[in-house]
Amino acid sequence: MTDQPAFAVEVHQNRFLPAGGTVVDAVLDVTTSGTGLAAAGGPPSAAQVIMIDCSGSMNSPATKMQEAKKATAAAIDALRDGVAFAIVAGRNNADMVYPSTLGLVPADRQTRGQAKNAVHRLQASGGTAIGTWLTMANHLFAPSTAEVKHAIMLTDGQNQHETAEQLAGVLRACQGRFVCDTRGVGADWSGSELRTVASALLGSADGLPDPGELVADFRAMTEAAMGKSVAEAALRLWTPAGATVRFVKQVFPHVEDLTGRRTDVSARIGDYPTGSWGAEHREYHVSIEVPANAVGEEMLAGRVSLVAGDQVLSQSLVLANWTDETALSTQINGRVAHYTGQAELADAIQQGLAARDAGDVETATAKLGRAVQLAEESGHSDTAKLLGKVVEVIDAPSGTVRLKQKVAGVDAELANVRSVKTIRVKGT
């Protein structure tokens, strides 16, 4: 095993609190090269399931189905030899495409060819029941001993043949069993549904209005999964007696609230899942409420470790110092301020679009105006462009906007599904 550290963690915070202050905020900047842990024995074992929407609407236009087949073939080709895989057709129910019976098969020259031939023969028909597709994937992964279990789910429509409650039940059953990246193609998918699935299963969500983008995206998702070097890691947080964890959130590359996913190790230690890791960079915002101490006192507000099983990959300290020097206690750490704004931006977009769909013009205008203002302040130009398709921006710095009367459905869904994507602090 190489002596190169697998993870490098940098803590960004203003540790100085005013007299009586109790809230400590810190952003953890986590980077891994993807080497180190896997160097001794190669990459973790992996399995992948691809769920392709084969409902009737995939033929309107036919390019959606054609490009979905090409994309699936590209993903199959990107699998490492020996990786167990399966292809599922999603309609009102879920059907095995390859292999023909319920199970996973190892990727090699022969099975790749057979799988691509089976995909080529697929026909579009029926409706959409996403929960049945995910249930099938869960059954396929259940007996597998693979360390990294990754799924891709593609749909061009909304989950019309299931209730939200049914889908929520399926997601509870799948949570922690595998990671799922979700994609919408065309113009009729639901950004909220894609985000809901990806959030529950620690994956990414996005929409691709142009079916021609599917091949590159499927290949990239599969290559990322094949490049994982740590199968499962958790953010372990220790806090002192009397302290309360306000929240733990991933804030880059997208916002994901992990607070409710805590698994208690002890009364003062909890683990928050982060999924698998390759060569990548993520950032996490930890907020802790501690008992107030006297001016001049210092305390350890939190100890944050990244752990994989029993192995501690890194450890960092979150500190608190009480001071009567206003110049120190009133400084807001730039990284903390930036990601607080990014989380607010995501919430404002989602709430604004929901109000717009409900016909609440006043709330929608206020929330989307605030989103425009936050996007302008943070330099989030991609989000600003998406919002500009939903509202008429009168004055971005003040958040003055007017709702557009005619908006393409896909533009609103793109703004929704990409609302959680964040950008790094300028200059980093």
CSV table of C-alpha atoms in Angstrom, one decimal:
chain,number,residue,atom,x,y,z
A,1,MET,CA,0.0,0.0,0.0
A,2,THR,CA,1.3,3.4,-0.9
A,3,ASP,CA,2.1,5.9,1.9
A,4,GLN,CA,0.2,8.6,-0.1
A,5,PRO,CA,-2.8,9.7,2.0
A,6,ALA,CA,-6.1,8.6,0.5
A,7,PHE,CA,-7.9,11.7,1.7
A,8,ALA,CA,-6.8,15.3,2.3
A,9,VAL,CA,-9.2,17.4,4.5
A,10,GLU,CA,-9.0,21.1,5.1
A,11,VAL,CA,-11.3,22.9,7.6
A,12,HIS,CA,-12.6,26.3,6.9
A,13,GLN,CA,-14.2,28.2,9.8
A,14,ASN,CA,-14.1,31.3,12.0
A,15,ARG,CA,-13.6,29.7,15.4
A,16,PHE,CA,-14.2,32.9,17.3
A,17,LEU,CA,-17.6,33.4,19.0
A,18,PRO,CA,-18.9,36.4,20.8
A,19,ALA,CA,-19.8,36.2,24.5
A,20,GLY,CA,-22.8,34.0,24.8
A,21,GLY,CA,-22.3,32.6,21.2
A,22,THR,CA,-23.3,29.0,20.7
A,23,VAL,CA,-23.3,28.1,17.0
A,24,VAL,CA,-20.1,26.8,15.3
A,25,ASP,CA,-20.0,26.4,11.5
A,26,ALA,CA,-17.3,24.8,9.5
A,27,VAL,CA,-16.8,23.7,5.9
A,28,LEU,CA,-14.7,20.6,5.3
A,29,ASP,CA,-12.9,20.5,2.0
A,30,VAL,CA,-12.3,16.8,1.2
A,31,THR,CA,-10.1,15.7,-1.7
A,32,THR,CA,-8.9,12.2,-2.7
A,33,SER,CA,-6.7,11.3,-5.6
A,34,GLY,CA,-8.4,7.9,-6.0
A,35,THR,CA,-5.1,6.1,-5.1
A,36,GLY,CA,-3.8,4.8,-1.8
A,37,LEU,CA,-6.4,2.4,-0.4
A,38,ALA,CA,-6.9,0.5,-3.6
A,39,ALA,CA,-3.2,0.4,-4.5
A,40,ALA,CA,-2.5,-2.9,-2.7
A,41,GLY,CA,-5.3,-5.0,-4.1
A,42,GLY,CA,-6.7,-3.1,-7.1
A,43,PRO,CA,-10.1,-1.4,-7.3
A,44,PRO,CA,-13.1,-2.6,-5.2
A,45,SER,CA,-15.3,-5.2,-6.8
A,46,ALA,CA,-18.3,-3.6,-8.6
A,47,ALA,CA,-21.7,-4.3,-10.0
A,48,GLN,CA,-24.0,-2.2,-12.3
A,49,VAL,CA,-27.6,-2.3,-13.3
A,50,ILE,CA,-28.9,-0.1,-16.1
A,51,MET,CA,-32.7,0.7,-16.1
A,52,ILE,CA,-33.9,1.9,-19.5
A,53,ASP,CA,-37.3,3.6,-19.8
A,54,CYS,CA,-39.1,1.5,-22.5
A,55,SER,CA,-42.5,3.1,-22.2
A,56,GLY,CA,-44.4,4.1,-25.3
A,57,SER,CA,-43.4,7.7,-25.1
A,58,MET,CA,-39.8,6.8,-25.8
A,59,ASN,CA,-40.8,6.6,-29.5
A,60,SER,CA,-42.0,10.2,-29.5
A,61,PRO,CA,-39.7,11.0,-31.1
A,62,ALA,CA,-38.0,7.7,-32.0
A,63,THR,CA,-34.5,9.3,-31.4
A,64,LYS,CA,-35.0,9.0,-27.7
A,65,MET,CA,-35.2,5.2,-27.9
A,66,GLN,CA,-32.4,5.0,-30.5
A,67,GLU,CA,-30.0,7.1,-28.4
A,68,ALA,CA,-30.9,5.3,-25.2
A,69,LYS,CA,-29.9,2.0,-26.8
A,70,LYS,CA,-26.6,3.5,-28.0
A,71,ALA,CA,-26.0,5.0,-24.6
A,72,THR,CA,-26.6,1.6,-22.9
A,73,ALA,CA,-24.2,0.0,-25.3
A,74,ALA,CA,-21.6,2.6,-24.5
A,75,ALA,CA,-22.0,2.0,-20.8
A,76,ILE,CA,-21.7,-1.8,-21.3
A,77,ASP,CA,-18.4,-1.2,-23.2
A,78,ALA,CA,-17.1,0.9,-20.3
A,79,LEU,CA,-17.5,-1.9,-17.7
A,80,ARG,CA,-14.3,-3.5,-16.4
A,81,ASP,CA,-13.9,-7.1,-17.2
A,82,GLY,CA,-15.5,-9.2,-14.4
A,83,VAL,CA,-17.9,-6.5,-13.2
A,84,ALA,CA,-21.3,-8.0,-12.7
A,85,PHE,CA,-24.1,-6.3,-14.6
A,86,ALA,CA,-27.6,-6.5,-15.8
A,87,ILE,CA,-30.0,-4.5,-18.1
A,88,VAL,CA,-33.6,-3.8,-17.1
A,89,ALA,CA,-36.5,-2.5,-19.3
A,90,GLY,CA,-38.8,-0.2,-17.4
A,91,ARG,CA,-42.5,0.2,-18.2
A,92,ASN,CA,-45.5,-0.3,-16.0
A,93,ASN,CA,-43.4,-3.0,-14.5
A,94,ALA,CA,-39.7,-4.1,-14.9
A,95,ASP,CA,-38.5,-6.8,-17.2
A,96,MET,CA,-35.0,-8.4,-17.6
A,97,VAL,CA,-33.4,-7.5,-20.8
A,98,TYR,CA,-30.0,-9.2,-20.1
A,99,PRO,CA,-29.5,-11.7,-18.8
A,100,SER,CA,-32.9,-13.2,-19.5
A,101,THR,CA,-33.3,-14.6,-16.0
A,102,LEU,CA,-33.1,-12.6,-12.7
A,103,GLY,CA,-29.4,-12.2,-11.9
A,104,LEU,CA,-26.1,-10.5,-12.7
A,105,VAL,CA,-23.5,-11.7,-15.1
A,106,PRO,CA,-19.7,-10.8,-15.3
A,107,ALA,CA,-18.7,-8.6,-18.1
A,108,ASP,CA,-16.5,-10.1,-20.8
A,109,ARG,CA,-16.3,-10.0,-24.5
A,110,GLN,CA,-19.1,-12.5,-25.0
A,111,THR,CA,-21.6,-11.2,-22.4
A,112,ARG,CA,-21.0,-7.6,-23.6
A,113,GLY,CA,-21.9,-8.6,-27.1
A,114,GLN,CA,-25.0,-10.6,-26.0
A,115,ALA,CA,-26.2,-7.7,-23.8
A,116,LYS,CA,-25.8,-5.2,-26.7
A,117,ASN,CA,-27.7,-7.5,-29.0
A,118,ALA,CA,-30.6,-7.8,-26.5
A,119,VAL,CA,-30.7,-4.0,-26.0
A,120,HIS,CA,-30.8,-3.5,-29.8
A,121,ARG,CA,-34.0,-5.5,-29.9
A,122,LEU,CA,-35.9,-3.5,-27.3
A,123,GLN,CA,-39.2,-1.9,-28.3
A,124,ALA,CA,-41.1,0.9,-26.6
A,125,SER,CA,-44.5,0.3,-25.2
A,126,GLY,CA,-46.5,0.7,-22.0
A,127,GLY,CA,-46.3,3.3,-19.1
A,128,THR,CA,-44.0,4.3,-16.3
A,129,ALA,CA,-43.7,2.9,-12.8
A,130,ILE,CA,-40.2,3.8,-11.5
A,131,GLY,CA,-40.6,2.0,-8.2
A,132,THR,CA,-40.9,-1.3,-9.9
A,133,TRP,CA,-37.7,-0.7,-11.8
A,134,LEU,CA,-35.8,0.2,-8.6
A,135,THR,CA,-37.3,-2.9,-6.8
A,136,MET,CA,-35.9,-5.0,-9.6
A,137,ALA,CA,-32.5,-3.4,-9.3
A,138,ASN,CA,-32.6,-4.0,-5.5
A,139,HIS,CA,-33.4,-7.7,-6.1
A,140,LEU,CA,-30.5,-8.0,-8.5
A,141,PHE,CA,-28.0,-6.4,-6.2
A,142,ALA,CA,-29.2,-8.2,-3.0
A,143,PRO,CA,-27.2,-11.5,-3.4
A,144,SER,CA,-24.2,-9.7,-4.9
A,145,THR,CA,-21.0,-9.4,-2.9
A,146,ALA,CA,-19.7,-6.5,-4.9
A,147,GLU,CA,-18.4,-3.6,-2.9
A,148,VAL,CA,-19.5,-0.9,-5.2
A,149,LYS,CA,-23.1,-1.2,-6.4
A,150,HIS,CA,-24.1,1.4,-9.0
A,151,ALA,CA,-27.3,1.9,-11.0
A,152,ILE,CA,-28.3,4.2,-13.8
A,153,MET,CA,-32.0,5.0,-14.3
A,154,LEU,CA,-33.2,6.7,-17.5
A,155,THR,CA,-36.7,8.0,-18.0
A,156,ASP,CA,-38.5,10.3,-20.4
A,157,GLY,CA,-41.7,10.7,-18.4
A,158,GLN,CA,-43.3,11.1,-15.0
A,159,ASN,CA,-44.1,8.3,-12.6
A,160,GLN,CA,-47.7,8.2,-13.6
A,161,HIS,CA,-48.5,4.6,-12.5
A,162,GLU,CA,-47.4,4.9,-8.9
A,163,THR,CA,-48.2,7.2,-6.0
A,164,ALA,CA,-45.6,9.3,-4.4
A,165,GLU,CA,-46.1,7.2,-1.2
A,166,GLN,CA,-45.4,4.0,-3.1
A,167,LEU,CA,-42.2,5.3,-4.6
A,168,ALA,CA,-41.2,6.6,-1.1
A,169,GLY,CA,-41.6,3.1,0.3
A,170,VAL,CA,-39.5,1.6,-2.5
A,171,LEU,CA,-36.8,4.1,-1.8
A,172,ARG,CA,-36.7,3.3,1.9
A,173,ALA,CA,-36.2,-0.3,0.9
A,174,CYS,CA,-33.4,0.5,-1.5
A,175,GLN,CA,-31.6,3.1,0.7
A,176,GLY,CA,-28.1,2.1,1.6
A,177,ARG,CA,-28.2,-0.9,-0.8
A,178,PHE,CA,-26.9,0.8,-4.0
A,179,VAL,CA,-26.1,4.2,-5.5
A,180,CYS,CA,-28.3,5.4,-8.3
A,181,ASP,CA,-27.7,8.2,-10.9
A,182,THR,CA,-30.9,9.4,-12.5
A,183,ARG,CA,-31.4,11.0,-15.9
A,184,GLY,CA,-34.4,12.5,-17.7
A,185,VAL,CA,-34.4,12.6,-21.5
A,186,GLY,CA,-36.6,14.7,-23.7
A,187,ALA,CA,-39.1,17.3,-22.3
A,188,ASP,CA,-41.7,15.5,-20.2
A,189,TRP,CA,-39.8,14.1,-17.1
A,190,SER,CA,-40.1,15.5,-13.6
A,191,GLY,CA,-37.1,17.2,-12.0
A,192,SER,CA,-38.5,16.6,-8.5
A,193,GLU,CA,-38.9,12.9,-9.1
A,194,LEU,CA,-35.3,12.5,-10.4
A,195,ARG,CA,-34.0,14.5,-7.5
A,196,THR,CA,-36.0,12.4,-5.0
A,197,VAL,CA,-34.6,9.1,-6.3
A,198,ALA,CA,-31.0,10.4,-6.6
A,199,SER,CA,-31.1,12.0,-3.1
A,200,ALA,CA,-32.4,8.9,-1.4
A,201,LEU,CA,-29.8,6.7,-3.2
A,202,LEU,CA,-26.8,9.1,-2.9
A,203,GLY,CA,-26.5,9.6,-6.7
A,204,SER,CA,-26.7,12.5,-9.1
A,205,ALA,CA,-29.7,13.8,-11.1
A,206,ASP,CA,-29.8,15.7,-14.4
A,207,GLY,CA,-31.9,16.2,-17.5
A,208,LEU,CA,-30.8,15.9,-21.1
A,209,PRO,CA,-33.3,17.6,-23.5
A,210,ASP,CA,-31.1,16.4,-26.4
A,211,PRO,CA,-31.1,12.6,-26.7
A,212,GLY,CA,-27.8,12.9,-28.5
A,213,GLU,CA,-26.1,13.7,-25.2
A,214,LEU,CA,-27.0,10.3,-23.7
A,215,VAL,CA,-24.0,8.3,-25.0
A,216,ALA,CA,-21.4,10.6,-23.5
A,217,ASP,CA,-23.3,10.8,-20.2
A,218,PHE,CA,-23.8,7.1,-19.8
A,219,ARG,CA,-20.2,6.4,-20.6
A,220,ALA,CA,-19.1,9.1,-18.1
A,221,MET,CA,-21.3,7.7,-15.3
A,222,THR,CA,-20.1,4.2,-15.8
A,223,GLU,CA,-16.4,5.2,-16.0
A,224,ALA,CA,-16.9,7.2,-12.7
A,225,ALA,CA,-18.3,4.1,-11.1
A,226,MET,CA,-15.5,1.9,-12.4
A,227,GLY,CA,-13.0,4.4,-11.0
A,228,LYS,CA,-14.1,4.2,-7.4
A,229,SER,CA,-11.3,3.3,-5.1
A,230,VAL,CA,-13.2,3.4,-1.7
A,231,ALA,CA,-16.4,1.4,-1.7
A,232,GLU,CA,-18.1,3.1,1.2
A,233,ALA,CA,-17.1,5.9,3.5
A,234,ALA,CA,-18.9,7.8,6.3
A,235,LEU,CA,-18.4,11.2,7.9
A,236,ARG,CA,-18.0,10.4,11.6
A,237,LEU,CA,-18.8,13.3,13.9
A,238,TRP,CA,-17.9,13.4,17.6
A,239,THR,CA,-19.4,16.3,19.7
A,240,PRO,CA,-18.8,17.2,23.3
A,241,ALA,CA,-21.3,16.7,26.1
A,242,GLY,CA,-24.1,19.2,25.9
A,243,ALA,CA,-23.6,19.9,22.2
A,244,THR,CA,-26.2,19.4,19.5
A,245,VAL,CA,-25.6,18.7,15.8
A,246,ARG,CA,-27.7,21.3,13.9
A,247,PHE,CA,-27.0,19.8,10.5
A,248,VAL,CA,-24.5,18.0,8.3
A,249,LYS,CA,-24.8,18.7,4.6
A,250,GLN,CA,-22.8,17.9,1.5
A,251,VAL,CA,-22.5,21.3,-0.2
A,252,PHE,CA,-20.3,20.5,-3.2
A,253,PRO,CA,-20.7,19.4,-6.0
A,254,HIS,CA,-24.3,19.4,-5.1
A,255,VAL,CA,-26.4,20.1,-2.0
A,256,GLU,CA,-27.4,17.0,-0.1
A,257,ASP,CA,-28.7,17.1,3.5
A,258,LEU,CA,-27.3,14.2,5.4
A,259,THR,CA,-28.6,15.2,8.9
A,260,GLY,CA,-31.5,12.7,9.0
A,261,ARG,CA,-29.3,9.8,7.8
A,262,ARG,CA,-27.2,9.7,11.0
A,263,THR,CA,-26.4,6.3,12.4
A,264,ASP,CA,-25.5,6.5,16.1
A,265,VAL,CA,-22.1,5.0,17.0
A,266,SER,CA,-22.6,6.2,20.6
A,267,ALA,CA,-24.5,9.0,22.3
A,268,ARG,CA,-21.9,11.5,21.2
A,269,ILE,CA,-20.7,10.0,17.9
A,270,GLY,CA,-22.7,9.6,14.7
A,271,ASP,CA,-21.9,8.4,11.2
A,272,TYR,CA,-23.3,10.2,8.1
A,273,PRO,CA,-23.1,8.2,4.8
A,274,THR,CA,-21.1,9.7,1.9
A,275,GLY,CA,-21.1,6.7,-0.5
A,276,SER,CA,-18.2,5.5,-2.6
A,277,TRP,CA,-15.2,7.6,-3.7
A,278,GLY,CA,-12.9,7.9,-6.6
A,279,ALA,CA,-10.6,10.7,-7.6
A,280,GLU,CA,-12.8,13.6,-6.6
A,281,HIS,CA,-13.4,16.7,-4.5
A,282,ARG,CA,-16.4,17.3,-2.2
A,283,GLU,CA,-17.2,19.8,0.5
A,284,TYR,CA,-19.4,19.4,3.6
A,285,HIS,CA,-21.0,22.0,5.9
A,286,VAL,CA,-21.1,21.0,9.6
A,287,SER,CA,-23.1,23.2,12.1
A,288,ILE,CA,-22.9,22.5,15.8
A,289,GLU,CA,-24.5,24.2,18.8
A,290,VAL,CA,-22.3,24.1,21.9
A,291,PRO,CA,-22.8,25.4,25.4
A,292,ALA,CA,-21.6,29.0,25.8
A,293,ASN,CA,-18.3,29.4,27.6
A,294,ALA,CA,-16.6,32.4,29.2
A,295,VAL,CA,-14.6,34.9,27.2
A,296,GLY,CA,-11.1,33.6,26.7
A,297,GLU,CA,-12.1,29.9,26.9
A,298,GLU,CA,-11.5,27.5,24.0
A,299,MET,CA,-13.1,24.1,23.4
A,300,LEU,CA,-13.2,21.3,20.9
A,301,ALA,CA,-16.6,21.7,19.3
A,302,GLY,CA,-16.3,18.7,17.1
A,303,ARG,CA,-14.0,16.0,15.8
A,304,VAL,CA,-14.7,14.9,12.2
A,305,SER,CA,-13.3,11.7,10.7
A,306,LEU,CA,-13.8,10.0,7.4
A,307,VAL,CA,-14.0,6.3,8.0
A,308,ALA,CA,-14.3,3.2,5.9
A,309,GLY,CA,-15.3,0.3,8.1
A,310,ASP,CA,-12.9,0.3,11.0
A,311,GLN,CA,-10.3,2.3,9.1
A,312,VAL,CA,-9.9,6.1,9.9
A,313,LEU,CA,-9.0,7.8,6.6
A,314,SER,CA,-8.6,11.3,8.0
A,315,GLN,CA,-9.4,13.3,11.0
A,316,SER,CA,-10.1,17.1,11.5
A,317,LEU,CA,-11.0,19.3,14.4
A,318,VAL,CA,-13.7,22.0,14.6
A,319,LEU,CA,-12.8,24.6,17.3
A,320,ALA,CA,-14.5,27.3,19.3
A,321,ASN,CA,-12.9,30.3,21.0
A,322,TRP,CA,-14.9,32.9,22.9
A,323,THR,CA,-13.8,36.5,22.5
A,324,ASP,CA,-14.9,40.1,23.3
A,325,GLU,CA,-13.1,41.4,20.2
A,326,THR,CA,-15.9,42.3,17.8
A,327,ALA,CA,-13.5,42.3,14.8
A,328,LEU,CA,-12.8,38.6,15.4
A,329,SER,CA,-16.2,37.3,16.3
A,330,THR,CA,-18.1,39.1,13.5
A,331,GLN,CA,-16.0,37.7,10.7
A,332,ILE,CA,-17.9,35.2,8.5
A,333,ASN,CA,-15.7,32.6,6.9
A,334,GLY,CA,-16.0,33.0,3.2
A,335,ARG,CA,-16.4,29.3,2.5
A,336,VAL,CA,-19.2,29.0,5.1
A,337,ALA,CA,-21.0,32.1,3.7
A,338,HIS,CA,-20.7,30.9,0.1
A,339,TYR,CA,-22.2,27.5,0.8
A,340,THR,CA,-24.9,28.9,3.1
A,341,GLY,CA,-26.0,31.0,0.1
A,342,GLN,CA,-25.8,28.0,-2.3
A,343,ALA,CA,-28.1,26.0,-0.1
A,344,GLU,CA,-30.5,28.9,0.2
A,345,LEU,CA,-30.4,29.2,-3.6
A,346,ALA,CA,-31.4,25.6,-4.1
A,347,ASP,CA,-34.3,26.0,-1.6
A,348,ALA,CA,-35.5,29.2,-3.3
A,349,ILE,CA,-35.6,27.6,-6.7
A,350,GLN,CA,-37.4,24.6,-5.6
A,351,GLN,CA,-40.0,26.5,-3.5
A,352,GLY,CA,-40.4,29.1,-6.2
A,353,LEU,CA,-41.1,26.5,-8.9
A,354,ALA,CA,-43.5,24.6,-6.6
A,355,ALA,CA,-45.4,27.8,-5.9
A,356,ARG,CA,-45.5,28.6,-9.6
A,357,ASP,CA,-47.0,25.2,-10.4
A,358,ALA,CA,-49.6,25.7,-7.6
A,359,GLY,CA,-50.6,29.1,-9.1
A,360,ASP,CA,-49.2,31.1,-6.2
A,361,VAL,CA,-47.7,34.0,-8.3
A,362,GLU,CA,-46.7,36.1,-5.3
A,363,THR,CA,-44.7,33.4,-3.6
A,364,ALA,CA,-43.2,32.2,-6.8
A,365,THR,CA,-42.1,35.7,-7.8
A,366,ALA,CA,-40.5,36.3,-4.4
A,367,LYS,CA,-38.7,33.0,-4.2
A,368,LEU,CA,-37.5,33.0,-7.8
A,369,GLY,CA,-36.4,36.7,-7.4
A,370,ARG,CA,-34.4,35.7,-4.4
A,371,ALA,CA,-32.9,32.9,-6.4
A,372,VAL,CA,-31.9,35.3,-9.2
A,373,GLN,CA,-30.3,37.6,-6.6
A,374,LEU,CA,-28.3,34.7,-5.0
A,375,ALA,CA,-27.2,33.4,-8.4
A,376,GLU,CA,-25.9,36.9,-9.2
A,377,GLU,CA,-24.1,37.3,-5.9
A,378,SER,CA,-22.3,33.9,-6.1
A,379,GLY,CA,-21.5,34.0,-9.8
A,380,HIS,CA,-23.6,30.9,-10.6
A,381,SER,CA,-24.0,31.8,-14.2
A,382,ASP,CA,-25.4,28.5,-15.3
A,383,THR,CA,-28.3,28.7,-12.8
A,384,ALA,CA,-28.8,32.4,-13.8
A,385,LYS,CA,-29.3,31.3,-17.4
A,386,LEU,CA,-31.8,28.6,-16.4
A,387,LEU,CA,-33.8,31.0,-14.2
A,388,GLY,CA,-33.8,33.5,-17.1
A,389,LYS,CA,-35.9,31.1,-19.0
A,390,VAL,CA,-38.6,31.0,-16.3
A,391,VAL,CA,-38.6,34.6,-15.2
A,392,GLU,CA,-38.0,38.0,-16.8
A,393,VAL,CA,-35.1,39.5,-14.9
A,394,ILE,CA,-35.7,43.2,-14.3
A,395,ASP,CA,-32.9,43.8,-11.8
A,396,ALA,CA,-30.7,40.8,-10.7
A,397,PRO,CA,-28.8,42.5,-7.8
A,398,SER,CA,-32.2,43.4,-6.1
A,399,GLY,CA,-33.9,40.2,-7.2
A,400,THR,CA,-36.6,42.0,-9.1
A,401,VAL,CA,-38.3,39.6,-11.6
A,402,ARG,CA,-41.5,39.0,-13.3
A,403,LEU,CA,-42.9,35.5,-14.0
A,404,LYS,CA,-42.9,34.6,-17.7
A,405,GLN,CA,-46.3,33.6,-19.0
A,406,LYS,CA,-45.1,31.1,-21.5
A,407,VAL,CA,-42.3,28.7,-20.3
A,408,ALA,CA,-41.2,25.5,-22.0
A,409,GLY,CA,-41.9,22.7,-19.5
A,410,VAL,CA,-38.4,21.3,-19.9
A,411,ASP,CA,-36.8,24.7,-18.9
A,412,ALA,CA,-38.6,24.7,-15.5
A,413,GLU,CA,-37.7,21.0,-14.9
A,414,LEU,CA,-34.0,21.7,-15.8
A,415,ALA,CA,-34.0,24.6,-13.3
A,416,ASN,CA,-35.5,22.2,-10.7
A,417,VAL,CA,-33.2,19.2,-11.2
A,418,ARG,CA,-30.1,21.4,-11.4
A,419,SER,CA,-31.1,23.6,-8.4
A,420,VAL,CA,-28.9,21.5,-6.1
A,421,LYS,CA,-25.8,21.8,-8.2
A,422,THR,CA,-23.3,24.1,-6.6
A,423,ILE,CA,-20.1,26.0,-7.6
A,424,ARG,CA,-16.9,26.3,-5.7
A,425,VAL,CA,-15.9,29.5,-3.9
A,426,LYS,CA,-14.3,31.9,-6.5
A,427,GLY,CA,-10.6,31.4,-6.8
A,428,THR,CA,-10.6,27.8,-5.6
